[in-house]
C-alpha cells in the first residue's frame, strides 16, 4: 500500500482528486511530560483546536510554559532525526536564522529543566541531554563565538557546561584558552568528572602536559569507573 501511494503511476490514484480536510499535529513535551495535540479542520469552526493530556490521560491547561516546552522538545528531536523508514519524512528544521534564534532563546530559558532529562549513557561528553544537544548544535554548526558567549552565561547555573566552552575554543584553534577555562573550573570543582575527562583528552590530543593528562584520566576513572570511555582515554 505504501509503495502504491508513493508511486506516481499507481492505477488506484489515477483520475482521483484528493482534498485535505484536516490534520493533527502531536508532540510530546519531554519537560512537563504531557502530550500536546493540535487539530486543524478545513473548513471548520473552530478551525484549530488544541489540547494536552498528562501520562494519566488527564487534561492539562495549555500555558505559555507548556507551549514553549513543547516547541523546544520538537527542536531537540529535530537534532536527532529518526532512521529513514518508508513513508516517514523528516523535515530539516534549522534552515532559517529566526529558528536558530528561537532555539537559543528557548534552550537558555529552560536550561535548568535539562537536569530532568538525565545523562545520555555512552553518548556525548557527560552532560545532560539538553546540554549535549544544544551545545553540540552550536559547535557543529560553527557558531563558535555565540557558543562561547551563551555557554559561559550558563556556567553559574550548570558548571559542567564549561567543557563545552572548552570544546568551542578548541574548534577555534584556541587550545590554550580551552585549557585555561578547564583549569579554572577544576580549581573550584576538582571532582567534576566530565571536565576531568575532557581535560585529559584535550591534553593528550595536543601533546600538552602528559603527566597531568594521565592524572586527570586516572581520577576520572576512580570517581566514575562504570563509564567505559574514561577507561579508553586512560
Coordinates of C-alpha atoms in Angstrom, one line a residue:
X1 CA 0.0 0.0 0.0
X2 CA 2.8 2.4 0.9
X3 CA 4.6 1.7 -2.4
X4 CA 1.3 2.2 -4.3
X5 CA 0.8 5.6 -2.6
X6 CA 4.2 6.8 -3.4
X7 CA 4.2 5.6 -7.0
X8 CA 3.0 8.3 -9.5
X9 CA 1.9 5.5 -11.9
X10 CA -0.3 3.7 -9.4
X11 CA -3.6 2.9 -11.0
X12 CA -5.6 3.5 -7.9
X13 CA -4.6 7.2 -7.8
X14 CA -5.3 7.9 -11.4
X15 CA -8.1 10.4 -12.2
X16 CA -8.7 10.9 -8.5
X17 CA -8.9 14.3 -6.8
X18 CA -7.6 14.5 -3.2
X19 CA -8.8 17.1 -0.8
X20 CA -7.2 17.7 2.6
X21 CA -10.0 18.1 5.2
X22 CA -7.8 18.4 8.3
X23 CA -4.8 17.2 10.2
X24 CA -3.5 16.5 13.6
X25 CA -0.1 17.5 15.0
X26 CA 1.2 15.7 18.0
X27 CA 4.2 16.5 20.1
X28 CA 5.3 15.1 23.5
X29 CA 6.6 17.8 25.9
X30 CA 9.6 16.0 27.4
X31 CA 9.9 18.5 30.3
X32 CA 6.3 18.6 31.5
X33 CA 5.6 15.0 30.5
X34 CA 2.4 16.0 28.6
X35 CA 1.2 15.1 25.1
X36 CA 0.1 18.2 23.1
X37 CA -2.2 17.8 20.1
X38 CA -3.3 20.5 17.7
X39 CA -6.2 19.6 15.3
X40 CA -6.8 21.6 12.2
X41 CA -10.2 21.4 10.3
X42 CA -10.6 22.7 6.8
X43 CA -13.1 24.2 6.7
X44 CA -14.4 24.2 10.2
X45 CA -15.4 26.3 13.2
X46 CA -13.3 26.4 15.2
X47 CA -10.6 25.8 12.6
X48 CA -7.9 25.0 15.1
X49 CA -8.3 23.1 18.4
X50 CA -5.5 22.4 20.9
X51 CA -5.4 20.2 23.9
X52 CA -2.9 18.5 26.2
X53 CA -3.0 15.4 28.4
X54 CA -0.6 14.0 31.0
X55 CA 0.6 10.5 31.5
X56 CA -2.6 9.6 33.2
X57 CA -4.7 10.9 30.3
X58 CA -5.9 13.8 32.4
X59 CA -6.4 17.2 30.7
X60 CA -3.7 19.8 31.2
X61 CA -4.0 23.5 30.8
X62 CA -2.0 24.8 27.9
X63 CA 0.1 27.6 29.5
X64 CA 2.8 29.5 27.8
X65 CA 5.4 27.3 29.6
X66 CA 3.7 24.2 28.1
X67 CA 3.8 25.7 24.6
X68 CA 7.5 26.7 24.9
X69 CA 8.5 23.4 26.4
X70 CA 6.7 21.6 23.5
X71 CA 8.4 23.8 20.9
X72 CA 11.8 23.1 22.5
X73 CA 11.0 19.4 22.6
X74 CA 10.3 19.4 18.9
X75 CA 13.5 21.3 18.2
X76 CA 15.6 18.8 20.2
X77 CA 14.1 15.9 18.4
X78 CA 14.9 17.6 15.1
X79 CA 18.6 17.4 16.0
X80 CA 18.4 13.7 16.3
X81 CA 16.2 12.6 13.4
X82 CA 14.9 9.0 13.3
X83 CA 16.4 6.4 10.9
X84 CA 15.0 6.5 7.4
X85 CA 11.9 4.4 7.0
X86 CA 9.3 4.3 4.3
X87 CA 6.5 6.9 4.4
X88 CA 8.3 8.8 7.2
X89 CA 9.5 12.3 6.2
X90 CA 12.0 14.2 8.4
X91 CA 11.9 17.8 7.5
X92 CA 15.0 19.9 8.3
X93 CA 14.1 22.5 10.9
X94 CA 17.1 24.8 11.3
X95 CA 17.1 26.3 7.9
X96 CA 16.3 29.9 8.8
X97 CA 18.1 32.3 11.2
X98 CA 14.9 33.0 13.1
X99 CA 14.6 29.3 14.0
X100 CA 18.1 29.2 15.4
X101 CA 17.4 32.4 17.4
X102 CA 14.3 30.9 18.8
X103 CA 16.1 27.7 19.7
X104 CA 18.9 29.5 21.6
X105 CA 16.3 31.6 23.4
X106 CA 14.2 28.6 24.5
X107 CA 17.2 26.4 25.4
X108 CA 18.7 29.1 27.6
X109 CA 15.4 30.0 29.2
X110 CA 14.6 26.3 30.0
X111 CA 18.2 25.1 30.6
X112 CA 17.6 24.3 34.3
X113 CA 14.9 21.8 33.2
X114 CA 17.6 19.8 31.4
X115 CA 18.5 18.1 34.7
X116 CA 15.2 16.2 34.4
X117 CA 16.3 14.5 31.2
X118 CA 19.4 12.9 32.8
X119 CA 22.6 11.9 31.1
X120 CA 23.0 10.0 27.9
X121 CA 24.5 6.7 28.8
X122 CA 27.5 6.1 26.5
X123 CA 26.8 9.3 24.4
X124 CA 28.1 12.8 24.5
X125 CA 30.5 14.4 26.9
X126 CA 28.8 13.6 30.2
X127 CA 26.4 16.5 30.4
X128 CA 22.6 16.2 30.4
X129 CA 20.7 15.6 27.2
X130 CA 19.5 19.2 26.7
X131 CA 23.1 20.4 27.2
X132 CA 24.5 17.9 24.8
X133 CA 22.1 18.6 22.0
X134 CA 22.1 22.4 22.5
X135 CA 25.9 22.8 22.8
X136 CA 26.5 20.2 20.1
X137 CA 24.4 22.1 17.6
X138 CA 26.0 25.4 18.1
X139 CA 29.5 23.9 18.0
X140 CA 28.9 21.6 15.0
X141 CA 27.2 24.5 13.1
X142 CA 30.4 26.6 13.7
X143 CA 28.6 29.3 15.6
X144 CA 31.6 29.3 17.9
X145 CA 31.6 32.9 19.1
X146 CA 27.9 32.7 20.0
X147 CA 28.5 29.3 21.7
X148 CA 31.2 30.6 23.9
X149 CA 29.1 33.6 25.0
X150 CA 26.0 31.6 25.6
X151 CA 27.7 28.7 27.3
X152 CA 29.7 31.0 29.6
X153 CA 26.5 32.7 30.7
X154 CA 25.0 29.4 31.8
X155 CA 28.1 28.3 33.7
X156 CA 26.8 29.5 37.1
X157 CA 23.6 27.5 36.5
X158 CA 25.4 24.4 35.3
X159 CA 29.1 24.4 35.9
X160 CA 29.9 21.3 33.9
X161 CA 28.9 23.2 30.7
X162 CA 32.5 24.6 30.9
X163 CA 33.7 21.6 29.0
X164 CA 31.6 22.7 26.0
X165 CA 33.1 26.2 26.4
X166 CA 36.4 24.5 26.0
X167 CA 35.2 22.5 23.0
X168 CA 34.3 25.7 21.3
X169 CA 37.7 27.2 22.0
X170 CA 39.4 24.1 20.6
X171 CA 37.3 24.4 17.4
X172 CA 38.6 27.9 17.1
X173 CA 42.1 26.6 17.4
X174 CA 42.4 28.3 20.8
X175 CA 43.7 25.4 22.8
X176 CA 45.4 27.5 25.4
X177 CA 42.1 29.3 26.2
X178 CA 40.3 25.9 26.4
X179 CA 42.8 24.5 28.9
X180 CA 42.6 27.7 30.9
X181 CA 38.8 27.5 31.4
X182 CA 39.1 23.8 32.3
X183 CA 41.8 24.5 34.8
X184 CA 39.9 27.4 36.4
X185 CA 36.8 25.2 36.7
X186 CA 38.7 22.3 38.3
X187 CA 40.2 24.5 40.9
X188 CA 36.6 25.2 42.1
X189 CA 35.2 21.7 41.4
X190 CA 38.2 19.3 41.4
X191 CA 36.0 16.2 41.2
X192 CA 33.9 17.3 38.2
X193 CA 34.3 14.0 36.3
X194 CA 33.3 15.1 32.8
X195 CA 35.5 18.1 33.0
X196 CA 38.4 16.0 34.2
X197 CA 37.9 13.6 31.3
X198 CA 37.7 16.3 28.7
X199 CA 40.8 18.0 30.1
X200 CA 42.7 14.6 29.8
X201 CA 41.5 14.1 26.2
X202 CA 42.5 17.7 25.2
X203 CA 45.9 17.5 26.8
X204 CA 46.6 14.1 25.1
X205 CA 45.4 15.1 21.7
X206 CA 47.5 18.3 21.6
X207 CA 50.5 16.8 23.4
X208 CA 50.4 19.1 26.4
X209 CA 51.4 18.1 30.0
X210 CA 51.1 14.4 29.5
X211 CA 51.6 13.7 33.2
X212 CA 48.7 16.0 34.1
X213 CA 46.6 14.3 31.4
X214 CA 47.3 10.8 32.9
X215 CA 46.5 12.1 36.4
X216 CA 43.2 13.6 35.2
X217 CA 42.2 10.4 33.3
X218 CA 43.1 8.3 36.4
X219 CA 41.0 10.5 38.7
X220 CA 38.0 10.4 36.3
X221 CA 38.2 6.6 36.3
X222 CA 38.5 6.4 40.0
X223 CA 35.4 8.7 40.5
X224 CA 33.3 7.0 37.9
X225 CA 34.6 3.6 36.9
X226 CA 31.4 2.5 35.2
X227 CA 32.0 4.7 32.2
X228 CA 33.9 2.8 29.6
X229 CA 35.0 5.9 27.6
X230 CA 37.0 7.0 30.6
X231 CA 38.9 3.7 30.6
X232 CA 39.6 4.1 26.9
X233 CA 41.1 7.5 27.4
X234 CA 43.3 6.2 30.3

